[in-house]
Short mmCIF file of C-alpha atoms in Angstrom, two decimals:
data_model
loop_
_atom_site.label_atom_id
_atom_site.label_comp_id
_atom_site.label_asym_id
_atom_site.label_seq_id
_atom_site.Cartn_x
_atom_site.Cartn_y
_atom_site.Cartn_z
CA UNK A 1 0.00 0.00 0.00
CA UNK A 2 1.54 3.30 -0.91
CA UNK A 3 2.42 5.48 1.94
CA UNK A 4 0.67 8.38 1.57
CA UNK A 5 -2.28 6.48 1.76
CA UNK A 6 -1.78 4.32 4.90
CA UNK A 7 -1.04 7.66 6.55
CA UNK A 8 -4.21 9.17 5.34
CA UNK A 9 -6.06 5.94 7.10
CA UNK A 10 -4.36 6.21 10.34
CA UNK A 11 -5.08 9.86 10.53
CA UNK A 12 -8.87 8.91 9.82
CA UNK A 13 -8.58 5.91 12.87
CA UNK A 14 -7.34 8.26 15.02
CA UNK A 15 -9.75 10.81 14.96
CA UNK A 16 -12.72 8.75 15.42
CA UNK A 17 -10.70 6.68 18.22
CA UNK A 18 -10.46 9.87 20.01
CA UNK A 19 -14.34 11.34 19.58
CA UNK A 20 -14.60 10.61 23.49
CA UNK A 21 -11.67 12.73 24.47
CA UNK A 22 -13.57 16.19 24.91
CA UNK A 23 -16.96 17.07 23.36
CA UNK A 24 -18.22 20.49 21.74
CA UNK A 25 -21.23 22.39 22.27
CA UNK A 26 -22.60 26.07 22.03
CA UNK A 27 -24.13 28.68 24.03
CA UNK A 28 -27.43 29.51 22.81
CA UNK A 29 -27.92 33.15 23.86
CA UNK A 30 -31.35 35.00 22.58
CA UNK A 31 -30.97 38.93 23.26
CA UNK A 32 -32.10 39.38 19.68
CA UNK A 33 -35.44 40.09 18.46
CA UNK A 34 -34.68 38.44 14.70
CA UNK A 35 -33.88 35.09 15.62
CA UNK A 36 -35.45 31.78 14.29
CA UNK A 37 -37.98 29.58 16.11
CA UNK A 38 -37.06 27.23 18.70
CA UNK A 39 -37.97 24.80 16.51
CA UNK A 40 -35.88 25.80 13.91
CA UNK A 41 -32.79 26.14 15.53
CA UNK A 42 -32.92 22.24 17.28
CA UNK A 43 -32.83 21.69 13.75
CA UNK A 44 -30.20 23.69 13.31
CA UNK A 45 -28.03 22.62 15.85
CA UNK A 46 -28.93 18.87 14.56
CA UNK A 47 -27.88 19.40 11.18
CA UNK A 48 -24.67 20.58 12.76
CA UNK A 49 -23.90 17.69 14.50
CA UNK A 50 -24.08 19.53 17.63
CA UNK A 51 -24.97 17.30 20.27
CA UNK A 52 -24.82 19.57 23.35
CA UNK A 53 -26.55 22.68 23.98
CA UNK A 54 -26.17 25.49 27.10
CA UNK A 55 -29.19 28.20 27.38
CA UNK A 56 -29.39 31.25 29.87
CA UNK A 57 -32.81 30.24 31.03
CA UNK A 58 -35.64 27.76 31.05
CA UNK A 59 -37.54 28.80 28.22
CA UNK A 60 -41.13 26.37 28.05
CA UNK A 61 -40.49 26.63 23.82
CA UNK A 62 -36.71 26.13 23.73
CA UNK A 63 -37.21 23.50 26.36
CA UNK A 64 -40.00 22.02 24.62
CA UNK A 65 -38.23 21.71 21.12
CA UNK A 66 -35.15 20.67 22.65
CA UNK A 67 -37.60 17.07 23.34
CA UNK A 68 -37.07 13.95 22.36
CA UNK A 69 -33.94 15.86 19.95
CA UNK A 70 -31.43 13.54 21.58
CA UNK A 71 -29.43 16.35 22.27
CA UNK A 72 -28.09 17.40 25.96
CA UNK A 73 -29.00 20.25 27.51
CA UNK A 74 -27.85 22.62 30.16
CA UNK A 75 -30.05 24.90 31.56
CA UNK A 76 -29.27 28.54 34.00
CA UNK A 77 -30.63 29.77 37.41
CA UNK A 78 -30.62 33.16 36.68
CA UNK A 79 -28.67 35.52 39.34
CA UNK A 80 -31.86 37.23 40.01
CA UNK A 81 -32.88 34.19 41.44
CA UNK A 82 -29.79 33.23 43.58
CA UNK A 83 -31.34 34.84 46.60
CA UNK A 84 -34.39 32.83 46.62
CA UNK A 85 -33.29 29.71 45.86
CA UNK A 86 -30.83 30.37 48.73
CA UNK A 87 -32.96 31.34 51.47
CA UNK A 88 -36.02 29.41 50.39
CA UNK A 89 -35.70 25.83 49.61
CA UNK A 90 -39.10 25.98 48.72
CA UNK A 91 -38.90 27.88 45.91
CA UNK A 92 -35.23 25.87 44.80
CA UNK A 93 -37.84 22.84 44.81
CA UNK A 94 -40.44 24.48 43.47
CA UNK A 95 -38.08 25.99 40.52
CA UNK A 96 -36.78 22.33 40.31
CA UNK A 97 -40.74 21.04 39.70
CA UNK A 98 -41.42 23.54 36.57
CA UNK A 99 -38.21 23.93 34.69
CA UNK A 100 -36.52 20.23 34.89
CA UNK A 101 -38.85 18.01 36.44
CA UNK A 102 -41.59 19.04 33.54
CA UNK A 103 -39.39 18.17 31.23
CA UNK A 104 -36.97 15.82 31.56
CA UNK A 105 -36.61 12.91 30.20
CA UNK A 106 -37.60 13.70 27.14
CA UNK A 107 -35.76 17.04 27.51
CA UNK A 108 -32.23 15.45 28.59
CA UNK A 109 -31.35 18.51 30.64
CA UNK A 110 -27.89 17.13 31.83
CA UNK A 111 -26.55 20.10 33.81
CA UNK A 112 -28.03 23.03 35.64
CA UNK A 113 -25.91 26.24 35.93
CA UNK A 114 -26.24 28.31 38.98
CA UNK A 115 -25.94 31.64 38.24
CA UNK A 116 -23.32 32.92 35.60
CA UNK A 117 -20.54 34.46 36.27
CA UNK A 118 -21.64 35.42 39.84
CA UNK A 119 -18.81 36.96 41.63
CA UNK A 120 -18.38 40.06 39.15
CA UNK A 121 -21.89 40.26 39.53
CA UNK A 122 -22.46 43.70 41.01
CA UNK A 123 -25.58 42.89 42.78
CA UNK A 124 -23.60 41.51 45.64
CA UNK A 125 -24.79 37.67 45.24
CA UNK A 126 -21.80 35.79 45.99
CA UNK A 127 -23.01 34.98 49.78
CA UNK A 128 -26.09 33.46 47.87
CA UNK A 129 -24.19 31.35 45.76
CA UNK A 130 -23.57 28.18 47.21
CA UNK A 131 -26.69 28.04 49.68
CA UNK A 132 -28.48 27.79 46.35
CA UNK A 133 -26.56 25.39 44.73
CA UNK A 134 -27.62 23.41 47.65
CA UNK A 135 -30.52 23.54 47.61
CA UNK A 136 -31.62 23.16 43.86
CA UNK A 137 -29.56 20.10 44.51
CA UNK A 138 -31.44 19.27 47.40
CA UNK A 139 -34.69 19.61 45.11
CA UNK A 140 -33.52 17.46 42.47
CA UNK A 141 -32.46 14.61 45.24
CA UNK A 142 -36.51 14.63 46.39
CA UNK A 143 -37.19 13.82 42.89
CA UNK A 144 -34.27 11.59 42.22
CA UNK A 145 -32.59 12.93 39.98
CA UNK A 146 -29.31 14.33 41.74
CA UNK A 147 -27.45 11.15 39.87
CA UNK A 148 -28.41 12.46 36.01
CA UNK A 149 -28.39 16.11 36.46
CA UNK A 150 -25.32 18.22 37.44
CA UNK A 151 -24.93 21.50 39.32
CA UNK A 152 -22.27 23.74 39.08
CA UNK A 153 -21.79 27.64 38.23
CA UNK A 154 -19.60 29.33 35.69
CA UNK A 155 -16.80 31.70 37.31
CA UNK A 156 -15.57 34.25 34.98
CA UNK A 157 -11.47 33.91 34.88
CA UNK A 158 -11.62 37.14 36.83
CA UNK A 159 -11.76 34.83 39.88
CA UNK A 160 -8.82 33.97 39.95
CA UNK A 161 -6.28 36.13 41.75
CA UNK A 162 -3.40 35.60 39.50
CA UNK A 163 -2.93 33.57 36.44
CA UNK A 164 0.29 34.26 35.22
CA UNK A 165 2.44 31.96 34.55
CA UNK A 166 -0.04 29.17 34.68
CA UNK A 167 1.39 27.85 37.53
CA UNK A 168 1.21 30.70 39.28
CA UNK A 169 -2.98 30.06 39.40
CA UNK A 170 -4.67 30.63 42.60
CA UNK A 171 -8.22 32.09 42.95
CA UNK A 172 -8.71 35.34 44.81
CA UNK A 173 -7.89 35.01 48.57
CA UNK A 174 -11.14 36.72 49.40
CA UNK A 175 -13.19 34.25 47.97
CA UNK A 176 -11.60 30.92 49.22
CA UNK A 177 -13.00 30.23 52.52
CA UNK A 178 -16.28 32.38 52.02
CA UNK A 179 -16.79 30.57 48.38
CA UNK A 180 -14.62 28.76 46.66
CA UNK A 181 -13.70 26.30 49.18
CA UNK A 182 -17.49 25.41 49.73
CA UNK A 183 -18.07 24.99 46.60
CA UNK A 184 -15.59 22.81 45.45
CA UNK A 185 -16.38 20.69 48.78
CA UNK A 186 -20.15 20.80 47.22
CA UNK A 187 -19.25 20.12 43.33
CA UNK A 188 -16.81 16.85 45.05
CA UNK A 189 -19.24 15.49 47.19
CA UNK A 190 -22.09 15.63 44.12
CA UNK A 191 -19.78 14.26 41.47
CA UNK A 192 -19.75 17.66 39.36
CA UNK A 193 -17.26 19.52 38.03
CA UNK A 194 -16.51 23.42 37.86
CA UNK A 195 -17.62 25.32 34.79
CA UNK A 196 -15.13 28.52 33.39
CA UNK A 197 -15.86 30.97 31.10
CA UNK A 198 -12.39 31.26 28.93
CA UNK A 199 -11.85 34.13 26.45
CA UNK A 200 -8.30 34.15 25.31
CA UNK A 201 -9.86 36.69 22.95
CA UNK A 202 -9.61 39.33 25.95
CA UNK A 203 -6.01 38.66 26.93
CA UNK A 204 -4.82 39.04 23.99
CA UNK A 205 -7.15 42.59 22.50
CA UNK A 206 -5.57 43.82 26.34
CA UNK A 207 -2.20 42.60 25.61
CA UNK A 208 -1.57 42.47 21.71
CA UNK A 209 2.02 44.01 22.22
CA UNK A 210 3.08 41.27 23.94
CA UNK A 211 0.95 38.64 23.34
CA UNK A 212 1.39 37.00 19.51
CA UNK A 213 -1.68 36.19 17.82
CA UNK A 214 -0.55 32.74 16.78
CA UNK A 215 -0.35 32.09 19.92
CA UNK A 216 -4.26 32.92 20.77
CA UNK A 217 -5.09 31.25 17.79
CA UNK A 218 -3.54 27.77 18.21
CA UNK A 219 -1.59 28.50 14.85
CA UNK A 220 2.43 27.35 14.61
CA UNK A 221 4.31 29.22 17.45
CA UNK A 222 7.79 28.76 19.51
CA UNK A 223 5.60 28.49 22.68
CA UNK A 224 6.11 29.99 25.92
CA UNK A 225 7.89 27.63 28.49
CA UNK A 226 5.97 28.37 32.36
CA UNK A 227 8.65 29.06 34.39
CA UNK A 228 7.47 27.63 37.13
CA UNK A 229 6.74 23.77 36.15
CA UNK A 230 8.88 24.07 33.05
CA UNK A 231 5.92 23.12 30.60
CA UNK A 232 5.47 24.62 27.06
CA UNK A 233 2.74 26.25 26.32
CA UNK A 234 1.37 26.65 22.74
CA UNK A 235 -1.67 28.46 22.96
CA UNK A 236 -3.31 30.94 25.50
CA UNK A 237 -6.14 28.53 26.16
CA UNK A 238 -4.34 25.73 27.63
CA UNK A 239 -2.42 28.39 29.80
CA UNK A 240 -5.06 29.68 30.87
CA UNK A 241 -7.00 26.69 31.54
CA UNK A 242 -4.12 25.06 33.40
CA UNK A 243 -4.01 28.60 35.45
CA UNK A 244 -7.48 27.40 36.62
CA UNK A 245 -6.12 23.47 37.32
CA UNK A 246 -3.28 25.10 39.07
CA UNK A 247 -5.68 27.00 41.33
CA UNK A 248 -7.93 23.82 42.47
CA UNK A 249 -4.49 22.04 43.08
CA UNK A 250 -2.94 24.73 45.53
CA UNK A 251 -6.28 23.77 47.46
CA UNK A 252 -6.14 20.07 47.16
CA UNK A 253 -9.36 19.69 44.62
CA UNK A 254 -7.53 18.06 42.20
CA UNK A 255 -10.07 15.33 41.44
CA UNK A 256 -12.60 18.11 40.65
CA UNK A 257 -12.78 17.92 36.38
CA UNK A 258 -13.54 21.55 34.75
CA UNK A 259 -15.94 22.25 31.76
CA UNK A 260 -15.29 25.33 29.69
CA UNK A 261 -18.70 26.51 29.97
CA UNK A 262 -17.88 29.52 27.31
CA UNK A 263 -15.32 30.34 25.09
CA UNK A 264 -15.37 32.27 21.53
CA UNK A 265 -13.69 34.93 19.41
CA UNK A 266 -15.55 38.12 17.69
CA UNK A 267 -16.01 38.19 14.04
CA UNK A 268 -16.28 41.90 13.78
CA UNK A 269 -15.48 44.99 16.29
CA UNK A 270 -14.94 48.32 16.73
CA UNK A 271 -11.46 49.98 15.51
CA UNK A 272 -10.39 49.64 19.13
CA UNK A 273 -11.24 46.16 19.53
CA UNK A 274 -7.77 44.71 18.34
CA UNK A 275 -8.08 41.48 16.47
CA UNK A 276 -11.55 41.08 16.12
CA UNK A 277 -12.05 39.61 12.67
CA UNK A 278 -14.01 36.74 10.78
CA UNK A 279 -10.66 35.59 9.89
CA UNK A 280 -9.73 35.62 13.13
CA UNK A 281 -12.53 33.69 15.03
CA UNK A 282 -12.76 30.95 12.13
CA UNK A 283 -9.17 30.06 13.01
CA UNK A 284 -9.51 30.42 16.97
CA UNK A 285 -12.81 28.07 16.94
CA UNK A 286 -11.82 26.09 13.88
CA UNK A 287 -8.42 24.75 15.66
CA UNK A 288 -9.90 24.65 19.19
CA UNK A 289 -12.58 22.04 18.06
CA UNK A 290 -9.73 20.21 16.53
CA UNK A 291 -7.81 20.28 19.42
CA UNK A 292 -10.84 18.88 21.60
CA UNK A 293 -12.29 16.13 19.41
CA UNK A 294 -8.70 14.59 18.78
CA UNK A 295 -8.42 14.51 22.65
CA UNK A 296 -5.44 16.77 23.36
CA UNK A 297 -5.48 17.81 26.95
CA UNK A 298 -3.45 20.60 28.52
CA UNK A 299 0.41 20.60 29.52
CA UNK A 300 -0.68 19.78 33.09
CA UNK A 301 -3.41 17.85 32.28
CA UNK A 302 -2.85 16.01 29.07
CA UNK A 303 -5.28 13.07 29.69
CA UNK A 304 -8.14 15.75 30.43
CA UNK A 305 -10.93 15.19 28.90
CA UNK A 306 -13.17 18.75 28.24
CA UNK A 307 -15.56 19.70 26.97
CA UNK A 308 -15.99 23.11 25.56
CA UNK A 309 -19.31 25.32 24.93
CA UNK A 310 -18.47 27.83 22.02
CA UNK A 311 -19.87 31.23 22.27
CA UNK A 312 -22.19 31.65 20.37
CA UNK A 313 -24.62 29.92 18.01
CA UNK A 314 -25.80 33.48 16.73
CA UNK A 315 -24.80 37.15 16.52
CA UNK A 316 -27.65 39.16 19.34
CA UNK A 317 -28.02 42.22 18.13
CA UNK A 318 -29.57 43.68 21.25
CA UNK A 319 -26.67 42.82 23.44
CA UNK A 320 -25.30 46.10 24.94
CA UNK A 321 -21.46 47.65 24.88
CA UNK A 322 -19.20 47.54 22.20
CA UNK A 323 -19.66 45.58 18.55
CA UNK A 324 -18.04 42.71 19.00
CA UNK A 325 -20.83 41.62 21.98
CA UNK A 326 -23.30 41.20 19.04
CA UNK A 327 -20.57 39.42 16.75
CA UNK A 328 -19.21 36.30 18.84
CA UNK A 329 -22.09 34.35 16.66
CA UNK A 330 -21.02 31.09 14.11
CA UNK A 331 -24.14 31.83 12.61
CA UNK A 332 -26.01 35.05 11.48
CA UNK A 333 -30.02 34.98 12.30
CA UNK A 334 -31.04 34.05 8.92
CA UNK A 335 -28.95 30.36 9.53
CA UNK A 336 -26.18 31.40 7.45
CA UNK A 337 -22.75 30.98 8.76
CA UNK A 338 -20.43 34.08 9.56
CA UNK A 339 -17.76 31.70 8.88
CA UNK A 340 -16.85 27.70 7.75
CA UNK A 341 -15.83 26.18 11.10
CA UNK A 342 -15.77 22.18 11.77
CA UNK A 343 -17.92 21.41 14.60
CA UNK A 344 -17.65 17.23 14.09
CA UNK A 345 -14.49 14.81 13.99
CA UNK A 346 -16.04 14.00 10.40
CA UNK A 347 -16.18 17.34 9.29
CA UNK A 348 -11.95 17.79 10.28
CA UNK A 349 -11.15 14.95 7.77
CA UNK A 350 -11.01 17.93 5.71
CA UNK A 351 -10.27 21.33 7.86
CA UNK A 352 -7.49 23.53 7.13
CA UNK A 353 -6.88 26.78 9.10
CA UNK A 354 -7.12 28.60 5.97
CA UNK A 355 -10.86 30.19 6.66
CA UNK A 356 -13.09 30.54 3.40
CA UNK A 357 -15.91 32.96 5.15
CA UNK A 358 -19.11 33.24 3.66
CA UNK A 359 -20.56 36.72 2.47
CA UNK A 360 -21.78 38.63 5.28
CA UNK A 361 -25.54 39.42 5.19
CA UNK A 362 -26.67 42.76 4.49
CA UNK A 363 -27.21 45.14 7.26
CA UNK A 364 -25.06 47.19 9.70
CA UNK A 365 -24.16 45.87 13.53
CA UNK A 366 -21.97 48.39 14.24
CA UNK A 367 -22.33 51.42 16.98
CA UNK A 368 -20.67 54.39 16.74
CA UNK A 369 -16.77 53.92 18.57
CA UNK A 370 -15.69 55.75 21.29
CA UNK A 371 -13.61 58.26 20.70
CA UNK A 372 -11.36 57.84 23.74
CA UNK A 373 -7.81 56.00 22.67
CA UNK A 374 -8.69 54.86 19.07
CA UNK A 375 -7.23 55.63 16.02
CA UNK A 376 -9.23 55.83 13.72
CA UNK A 377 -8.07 53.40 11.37
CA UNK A 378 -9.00 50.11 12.26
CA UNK A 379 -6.56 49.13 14.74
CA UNK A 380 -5.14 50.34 18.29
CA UNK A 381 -2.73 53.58 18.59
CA UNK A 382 -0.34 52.16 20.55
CA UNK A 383 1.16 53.93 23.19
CA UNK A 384 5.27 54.59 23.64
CA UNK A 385 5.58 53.23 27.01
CA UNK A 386 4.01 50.11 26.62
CA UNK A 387 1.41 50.18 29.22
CA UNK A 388 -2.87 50.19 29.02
CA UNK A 389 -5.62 51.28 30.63
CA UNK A 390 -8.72 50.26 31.44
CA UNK A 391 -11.55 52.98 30.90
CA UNK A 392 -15.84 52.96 30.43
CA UNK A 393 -17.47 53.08 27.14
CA UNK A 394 -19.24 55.99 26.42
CA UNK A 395 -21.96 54.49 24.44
CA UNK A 396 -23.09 51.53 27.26
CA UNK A 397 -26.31 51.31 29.11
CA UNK A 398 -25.62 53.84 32.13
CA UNK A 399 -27.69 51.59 34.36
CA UNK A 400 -25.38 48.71 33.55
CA UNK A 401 -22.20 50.94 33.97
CA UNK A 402 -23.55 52.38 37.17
CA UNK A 403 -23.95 48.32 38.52
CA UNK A 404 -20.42 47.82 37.17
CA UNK A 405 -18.76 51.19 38.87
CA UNK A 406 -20.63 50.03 42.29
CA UNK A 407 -19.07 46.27 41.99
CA UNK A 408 -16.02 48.35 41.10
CA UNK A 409 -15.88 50.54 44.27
CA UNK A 410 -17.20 47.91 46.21
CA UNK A 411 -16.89 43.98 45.79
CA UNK A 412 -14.09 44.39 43.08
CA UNK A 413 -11.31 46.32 46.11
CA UNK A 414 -10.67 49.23 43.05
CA UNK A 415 -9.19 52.39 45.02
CA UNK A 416 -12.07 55.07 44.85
CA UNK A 417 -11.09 57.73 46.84
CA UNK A 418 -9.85 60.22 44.61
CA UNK A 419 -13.70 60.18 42.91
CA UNK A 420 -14.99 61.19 45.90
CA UNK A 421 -16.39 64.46 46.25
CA UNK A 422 -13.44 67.00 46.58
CA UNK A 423 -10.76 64.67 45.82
CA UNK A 424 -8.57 65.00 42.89
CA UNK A 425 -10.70 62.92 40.36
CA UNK A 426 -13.96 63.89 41.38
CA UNK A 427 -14.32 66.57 38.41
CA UNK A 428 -15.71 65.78 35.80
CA UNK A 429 -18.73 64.35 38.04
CA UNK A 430 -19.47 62.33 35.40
CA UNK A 431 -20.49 58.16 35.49
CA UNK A 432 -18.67 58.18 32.28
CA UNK A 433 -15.10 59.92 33.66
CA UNK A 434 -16.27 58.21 37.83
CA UNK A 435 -16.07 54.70 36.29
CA UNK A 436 -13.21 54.48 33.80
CA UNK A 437 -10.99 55.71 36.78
CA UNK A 438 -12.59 52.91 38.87
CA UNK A 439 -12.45 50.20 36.41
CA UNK A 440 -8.76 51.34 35.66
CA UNK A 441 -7.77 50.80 39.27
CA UNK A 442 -9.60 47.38 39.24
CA UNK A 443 -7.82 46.52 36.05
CA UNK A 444 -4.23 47.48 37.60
CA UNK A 445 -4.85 45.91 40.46
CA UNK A 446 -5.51 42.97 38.37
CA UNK A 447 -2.15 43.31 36.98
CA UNK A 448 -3.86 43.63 33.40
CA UNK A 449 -4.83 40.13 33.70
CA UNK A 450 -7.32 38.97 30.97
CA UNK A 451 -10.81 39.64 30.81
CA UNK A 452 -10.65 42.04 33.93
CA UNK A 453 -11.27 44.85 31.81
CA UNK A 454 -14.54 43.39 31.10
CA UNK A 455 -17.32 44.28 33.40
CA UNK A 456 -20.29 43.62 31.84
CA UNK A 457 -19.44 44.76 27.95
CA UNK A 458 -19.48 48.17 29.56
CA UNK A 459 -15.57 48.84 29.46
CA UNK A 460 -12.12 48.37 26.79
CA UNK A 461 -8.65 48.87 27.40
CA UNK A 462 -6.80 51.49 25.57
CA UNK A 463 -3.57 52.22 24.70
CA UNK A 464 -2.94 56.24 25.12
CA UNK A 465 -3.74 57.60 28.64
CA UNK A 466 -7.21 58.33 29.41
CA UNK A 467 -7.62 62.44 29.92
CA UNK A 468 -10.59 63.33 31.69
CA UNK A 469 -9.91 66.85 33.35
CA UNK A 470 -6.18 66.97 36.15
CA UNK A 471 -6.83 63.43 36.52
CA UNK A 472 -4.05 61.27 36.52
CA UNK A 473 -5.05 57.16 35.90
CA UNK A 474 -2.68 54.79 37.78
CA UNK A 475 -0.68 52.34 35.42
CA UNK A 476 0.18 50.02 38.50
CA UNK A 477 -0.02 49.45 42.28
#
């Protein structure tokens, strides 16, 4: 047999030996008033090959489509609700009876989710957290179900306290013994596993100076050797998941497995929003579903088995902040792909990371960009000294950036004293000017660390120092 074509039937073998080493799903957000039926999307996600599914709710017509589709389903206690599902079993029970009980089995609602994303929540939940995790697990015991159906919650990597190198992780020392360490005790003794939201997309639009793009995108780099353990890293995702594996080992939860309960790249963005392309997120999610169906695990976990929710089965065009929150979609609301992207091992028989992407529809997503630190010309001014800042967009809900400047000043430990009246930053008394100094502090404090210039979709870091009146923004602490 010639050579070329034995090797072409061991590549074949291999990839459908290794279908069981990580599975791929998507998020199936709906703050959009142009998307399909229910309906139509389970047929959607079917002809897809998408067997997996997360929502942000309990729906009665997403939940009712999703039956007897075959396909798995995880399903969110909003944060609105963490407080009385915490101090009411009663209603975590009665919650349990109308959105899972009602429809499960036919439904196979594998998972709930807790909450999202709870501790940068700036409603001040987190005490809430765990009491309800309880007791929607307590709920599903009285009907038993406890052994089918997880619960867990999905931490933002803004929990952990550092991240850098990877083995460096720890989560944020004032969340251990309140949180973190009650949790994992909870997600051990229940057999579940911790869910993280992962964008290396973040790291890298805060850090594209230093931070190569191959590297975010899984493409042919030298790799950065972690100079702690002495790994190699080739991508920012396995650093940064092994940042959160790193973290549950320096508390002894080792057994405790970790689902990426989000992860995605923007196809489109504002001119400040550095690398934000359809090129770009067909090659990010193109190679990370080839790196999960063909079973690679991390550097510090290599047998680790994940699996991975993209973000997002469609662009939302009501989502709030900058462009690319309504542009993290694979597909646009009409069912057409923003990009080619293999979501099955048979469809990588025949992926390349050379993206073809399909004609955009017609129509314009895009919101006017803030003026402060862009230039103009589709990428990011950079500054001379290297360093970034963290400031509010302009253009955001002001309810949503009032929340965020409160979790800011409050929860989030950002130094707001000089905003205070008569202080040196109070003027301009402005929520715009109050919260980009707050969110900068945060974001120093943070030591620039990925996605903790979020906040919501209500903030981006720029390059050239923020000027709002004699106010000078920190660039460390």
């Amino acid at each position: 047999m010639h050579p070329f074509t034995l090797s072409l039937i061991f590549l074949s073998f291999t990839l459908l030996t290794l279908t069981d080493g990580g599975s791929i799903g998507v998020n199936y957000g709906r703050i959009a008033n142009n998307l399909p039926s229910a309906t139509k999307v389970v047929h959607l996600l079917k002809s897809q090959g998408l067997d997996r599914v997360k929502v942000y709710d309990t729906d009665p017509s997403v939940l009712r489509a999703l039956s007897g589709s075959k396909i798995k389903v995880t399903v969110d206690l909003p944060n609105q609700q963490l407080f009385a599902a915490a101090k009411a079993p009663s209603f975590a029970l009665s919650w349990v009876e109308r959105n899972v009980v009602a429809y499960y089995p036919h439904t196979q609602i594998e998972a709930i989710a807790v909450g999202n994303e709870v501790f940068v929540d700036p409603n001040n939940s987190t005490k809430y957290l765990v009491p309800a995790m309880k007791n929607i697990y307590r709920a599903l015991q009285k009907h038993n179900l406890h052994s089918d159906i997880k619960v867990s919650s999905p931490i933002a990597l803004s929990a952990l306290g550092s991240s850098y190198p990877a083995s460096s992780g720890s989560f944020r020392p004032e969340l251990i013994k309140p949180v973190f360490q009650p949790m994992l005790d909870f997600l051990r003794e229940t057999g579940s596993y911790l869910m993280v939201n992962v964008y290396p997309f973040f790291a890298y639009e805060s850090n594209a100076d230093v931070i190569s793009l191959d590297y975010a995108l899984f493409r042919e780099n030298p790799g950065q050797v972690d100079s702690g353990n002495g790994l190699r890293y080739l991508n920012l995702f396995d650093a940064q998941i092994d940042a959160v594996f790193a973290a549950l080992s320096a508390l002894k939860y080792d057994d405790i497995n970790v689902v990426v309960s989000e992860t995605g790249w923007p196809s489109k963005g504002d001119s400040n929003e550095v690398g934000a392309s359809v090129e770009n997120a067909a090659a990010y999610n193109g190679n990370l579903v080839r790196k999960i169906l063909t079973g690679s695990g991390t550097p510090l976990r290599p047998k680790a088995d994940l699996t991975v929710y993209l973000f997002a089965l469609f662009n939302e065009n009501q989502k709030p902040g900058p462009t690319s929150e309504r542009n993290f979609g694979l597909f646009y609301p009409n069912e057409e792909k923003v990009y080619n992207v293999p979501l099955t091992v048979e469809a990588l028989k025949n992926y390349h990371d050379n993206p073809s992407p399909v004609a955009p529809v017609s129509g314009n997503t895009n919101q006017p960009t803030p003026a402060v630190g862009g230039s103009g010309s589709g990428g990011v001014s950079k500054s001379t000294t290297g360093n970034t800042w963290c400031v509010a967009n302009p253009y955001a809900d002001k309810n949503k950036l009032q929340d965020a400047l409160d979790f800011a000043c409050g929860e989030g430990g950002a130094d707001c004293h000089s905003i205070q009246p008569n202080a040196t930053c109070y003027d301009p008394n402005t929520l715009v000017a109050h919260a980009s100094f707050a969110f900068n502090s945060y974001y120093q404090k943070q030591a620039r660390a990925g996605g903790s210039c979020y906040f919501g979709g209500t903030s981006y870091v720029v390059t050239q120092e923020p000027k709002y009146g004699n106010c000078e923004f920190p660039t460390g602490y």
